[in-house]
Amino acid sequence: MQVKVVTPDSSFFDGEAESCVLPAFDGEVGILPGHAPMIARMGHGVARVSVAGKTTRVAVYGGFVKVQDNEVVVLAGGAAAEGASNRAAAEKDYAAAQGDYATAREGGAASAVLADLEEKVRRGRALVALYADS
């Protein structure tokens, strides 16, 4: 099956794959060749695409996935590939984002500010997960 993982400004995977596991909004979804057509909302997490026993891992930050006719298209709001950061930096940034969110929430920040900070926390968690099994 053909798999594409793209963001508005970059392509993270484009090629044939044996399977993929994607972070849907409400859990993970596994896709094999011949999967039924579907459109689903993506969550924040790690997309895993398997080709010939090798797995490509990409942290994805929301978006949508469309599966149809042995083609999987992931339109992510943002993404990061392994090597974009390192584990220590990812963990440090995630902890900082959690702290900023907690401080803003306790300080009664506006809901728009909290939403932006919560998005940073989700992205940080996804990036840390990218390195969790590496």
Coordinates of N, CA and C in Angstrom, one line a residue, residues 52-132:
A52 N 9.6 -3.6 4.9 CA 10.7 -4.7 4.9 C 11.4 -4.8 6.2
G53 N 10.6 -4.9 7.3 CA 11.1 -5.1 8.6 C 11.7 -3.9 9.3
K54 N 11.8 -2.7 8.6 CA 12.3 -1.5 9.1 C 11.1 -0.6 9.4
T55 N 11.1 0.1 10.6 CA 10.1 1.0 10.9 C 10.5 2.4 10.9
T56 N 9.8 3.3 10.2 CA 10.0 4.7 10.2 C 9.1 5.3 11.3
R57 N 9.6 6.1 12.2 CA 8.8 6.7 13.2 C 8.8 8.2 13.1
V58 N 7.6 8.8 13.2 CA 7.4 10.2 13.0 C 6.4 10.7 14.1
A59 N 6.8 11.7 14.9 CA 5.9 12.3 15.8 C 5.0 13.2 15.0
V60 N 3.7 13.0 15.2 CA 2.7 13.8 14.4 C 1.8 14.6 15.4
Y61 N 1.4 15.7 15.0 CA 0.7 16.6 15.9 C -0.7 16.9 15.3
G62 N -1.6 16.0 15.5 CA -3.0 16.2 15.0 C -3.1 16.1 13.5
G63 N -4.3 16.4 13.0 CA -4.5 16.4 11.6 C -5.6 15.4 11.2
F64 N -5.5 14.8 10.0 CA -6.4 13.8 9.6 C -5.7 12.7 8.8
V65 N -6.4 11.5 8.7 CA -5.9 10.4 7.9 C -7.0 10.0 7.0
K66 N -6.7 9.7 5.7 CA -7.6 9.2 4.8 C -7.1 7.9 4.2
V67 N -7.9 6.8 4.3 CA -7.5 5.5 3.8 C -8.5 5.2 2.7
Q68 N -8.0 4.9 1.5 CA -8.9 4.5 0.4 C -8.0 3.9 -0.7
D69 N -8.5 2.7 -1.3 CA -7.8 2.1 -2.4 C -6.3 1.8 -2.2
N70 N -6.0 1.2 -1.0 CA -4.6 0.9 -0.6 C -3.7 2.1 -0.6
E71 N -4.3 3.3 -0.3 CA -3.5 4.5 -0.1 C -3.9 5.1 1.2
V72 N -2.8 5.4 2.0 CA -3.0 6.0 3.3 C -2.3 7.4 3.2
V73 N -3.1 8.5 3.5 CA -2.6 9.8 3.4 C -2.8 10.4 4.8
V74 N -1.7 10.8 5.5 CA -1.8 11.4 6.8 C -1.5 12.9 6.5
L75 N -2.4 13.8 6.8 CA -2.3 15.2 6.7 C -2.1 15.7 8.1
A76 N -0.9 15.8 8.6 CA -0.6 16.2 10.0 C -0.5 17.7 10.1
G77 N -1.0 18.3 11.3 CA -0.8 19.7 11.5 C 0.6 20.1 11.7
G78 N 1.4 19.1 12.1 CA 2.8 19.3 12.4 C 3.5 18.0 12.6
A79 N 4.8 17.9 12.5 CA 5.4 16.6 12.7 C 6.9 16.8 12.9
A80 N 7.6 15.8 13.4 CA 9.0 15.8 13.7 C 9.5 14.4 13.5
A81 N 10.6 14.2 12.8 CA 11.2 12.9 12.5 C 12.3 12.7 13.6
E82 N 12.6 11.4 13.8 CA 13.7 11.1 14.6 C 15.0 11.8 14.1
G83 N 15.7 12.4 15.1 CA 16.9 13.2 14.7 C 16.6 14.7 14.7
A84 N 15.3 15.1 14.7 CA 15.0 16.5 14.7 C 15.4 17.1 16.1
S85 N 15.5 16.3 17.1 CA 15.9 16.7 18.4 C 16.6 15.6 19.0
N86 N 16.9 15.6 20.3 CA 17.4 14.4 21.0 C 16.6 14.2 22.2
R87 N 16.7 13.0 22.8 CA 15.8 12.7 23.9 C 15.9 13.6 25.1
A88 N 17.1 14.0 25.5 CA 17.3 15.0 26.6 C 16.6 16.3 26.3
A89 N 16.8 16.8 25.1 CA 16.2 18.1 24.8 C 14.7 18.0 24.7
A90 N 14.2 16.9 24.2 CA 12.7 16.7 24.1 C 12.1 16.6 25.5
E91 N 12.8 15.9 26.4 CA 12.3 15.8 27.7 C 12.3 17.1 28.5
K92 N 13.4 17.9 28.2 CA 13.5 19.2 28.9 C 12.4 20.2 28.3
D93 N 12.2 20.2 27.0 CA 11.1 21.0 26.5 C 9.7 20.6 26.9
Y94 N 9.5 19.3 27.0 CA 8.2 18.8 27.5 C 8.0 19.3 29.0
A95 N 9.0 19.1 29.8 CA 8.8 19.5 31.2 C 8.6 21.1 31.3
A96 N 9.3 21.8 30.5 CA 9.1 23.3 30.5 C 7.7 23.6 30.0
A97 N 7.2 22.9 29.0 CA 5.8 23.2 28.5 C 4.8 22.9 29.6
Q98 N 5.0 21.8 30.3 CA 4.1 21.4 31.4 C 4.1 22.5 32.5
G99 N 5.3 22.9 32.8 CA 5.4 24.0 33.9 C 4.7 25.3 33.4
D100 N 4.9 25.7 32.2 CA 4.3 26.9 31.7 C 2.8 26.8 31.7
Y101 N 2.3 25.6 31.3 CA 0.8 25.4 31.3 C 0.3 25.5 32.8
A102 N 0.9 24.8 33.7 CA 0.5 24.8 35.1 C 0.5 26.2 35.7
T103 N 1.5 27.0 35.4 CA 1.6 28.3 35.9 C 0.5 29.2 35.3
A104 N 0.3 29.1 34.0 CA -0.7 29.9 33.4 C -2.1 29.5 33.9
R105 N -2.3 28.2 34.1 CA -3.6 27.8 34.6 C -3.9 28.3 36.0
E106 N -2.9 28.2 36.9 CA -3.0 28.7 38.2 C -3.2 30.2 38.3
G107 N -2.6 30.9 37.3 CA -2.7 32.4 37.2 C -3.9 32.9 36.5
G108 N -4.8 32.0 36.1 CA -6.1 32.4 35.5 C -5.9 33.0 34.1
A109 N -5.0 32.4 33.4 CA -4.7 32.9 32.0 C -6.0 32.7 31.1
A110 N -6.1 33.5 30.1 CA -7.2 33.4 29.2 C -7.2 32.0 28.5
S111 N -8.4 31.6 28.1 CA -8.5 30.3 27.5 C -7.7 30.2 26.2
A112 N -7.5 31.2 25.4 CA -6.7 31.1 24.2 C -5.3 30.8 24.6
V113 N -4.8 31.5 25.6 CA -3.4 31.3 26.1 C -3.2 29.8 26.6
L114 N -4.2 29.4 27.3 CA -4.2 28.0 27.8 C -4.2 27.0 26.7
A115 N -5.0 27.2 25.7 CA -5.1 26.3 24.5 C -3.7 26.2 23.8
D116 N -3.1 27.4 23.6 CA -1.7 27.4 23.0 C -0.7 26.6 23.8
L117 N -0.8 26.8 25.1 CA 0.2 26.1 26.0 C -0.1 24.6 26.1
E118 N -1.4 24.2 26.0 CA -1.8 22.8 26.0 C -1.3 22.1 24.8
E119 N -1.4 22.8 23.6 CA -0.9 22.3 22.4 C 0.7 22.0 22.5
K120 N 1.4 22.9 23.1 CA 2.8 22.7 23.3 C 3.1 21.5 24.2
V121 N 2.2 21.3 25.2 CA 2.4 20.1 26.0 C 2.1 18.8 25.2
R122 N 1.1 18.8 24.4 CA 0.8 17.7 23.5 C 1.9 17.4 22.6
R123 N 2.5 18.4 22.0 CA 3.6 18.2 21.0 C 4.8 17.7 21.7
G124 N 5.1 18.3 22.9 CA 6.2 17.8 23.7 C 6.1 16.3 24.1
R125 N 4.9 15.9 24.5 CA 4.6 14.5 24.9 C 4.9 13.6 23.6
A126 N 4.4 14.0 22.5 CA 4.6 13.2 21.3 C 6.1 13.1 20.9
L127 N 6.8 14.2 21.0 CA 8.2 14.1 20.7 C 9.0 13.3 21.7
V128 N 8.6 13.3 23.0 CA 9.3 12.4 24.0 C 8.9 11.0 23.6
A129 N 7.7 10.7 23.2 CA 7.3 9.3 22.9 C 8.1 8.8 21.6
L130 N 8.5 9.7 20.8 CA 9.3 9.4 19.6 C 10.6 8.7 20.0
Y131 N 11.1 9.2 21.1 CA 12.4 8.7 21.6 C 12.3 7.6 22.7
A132 N 11.1 7.4 23.2 CA 10.9 6.4 24.3 C 11.3 5.0 23.9

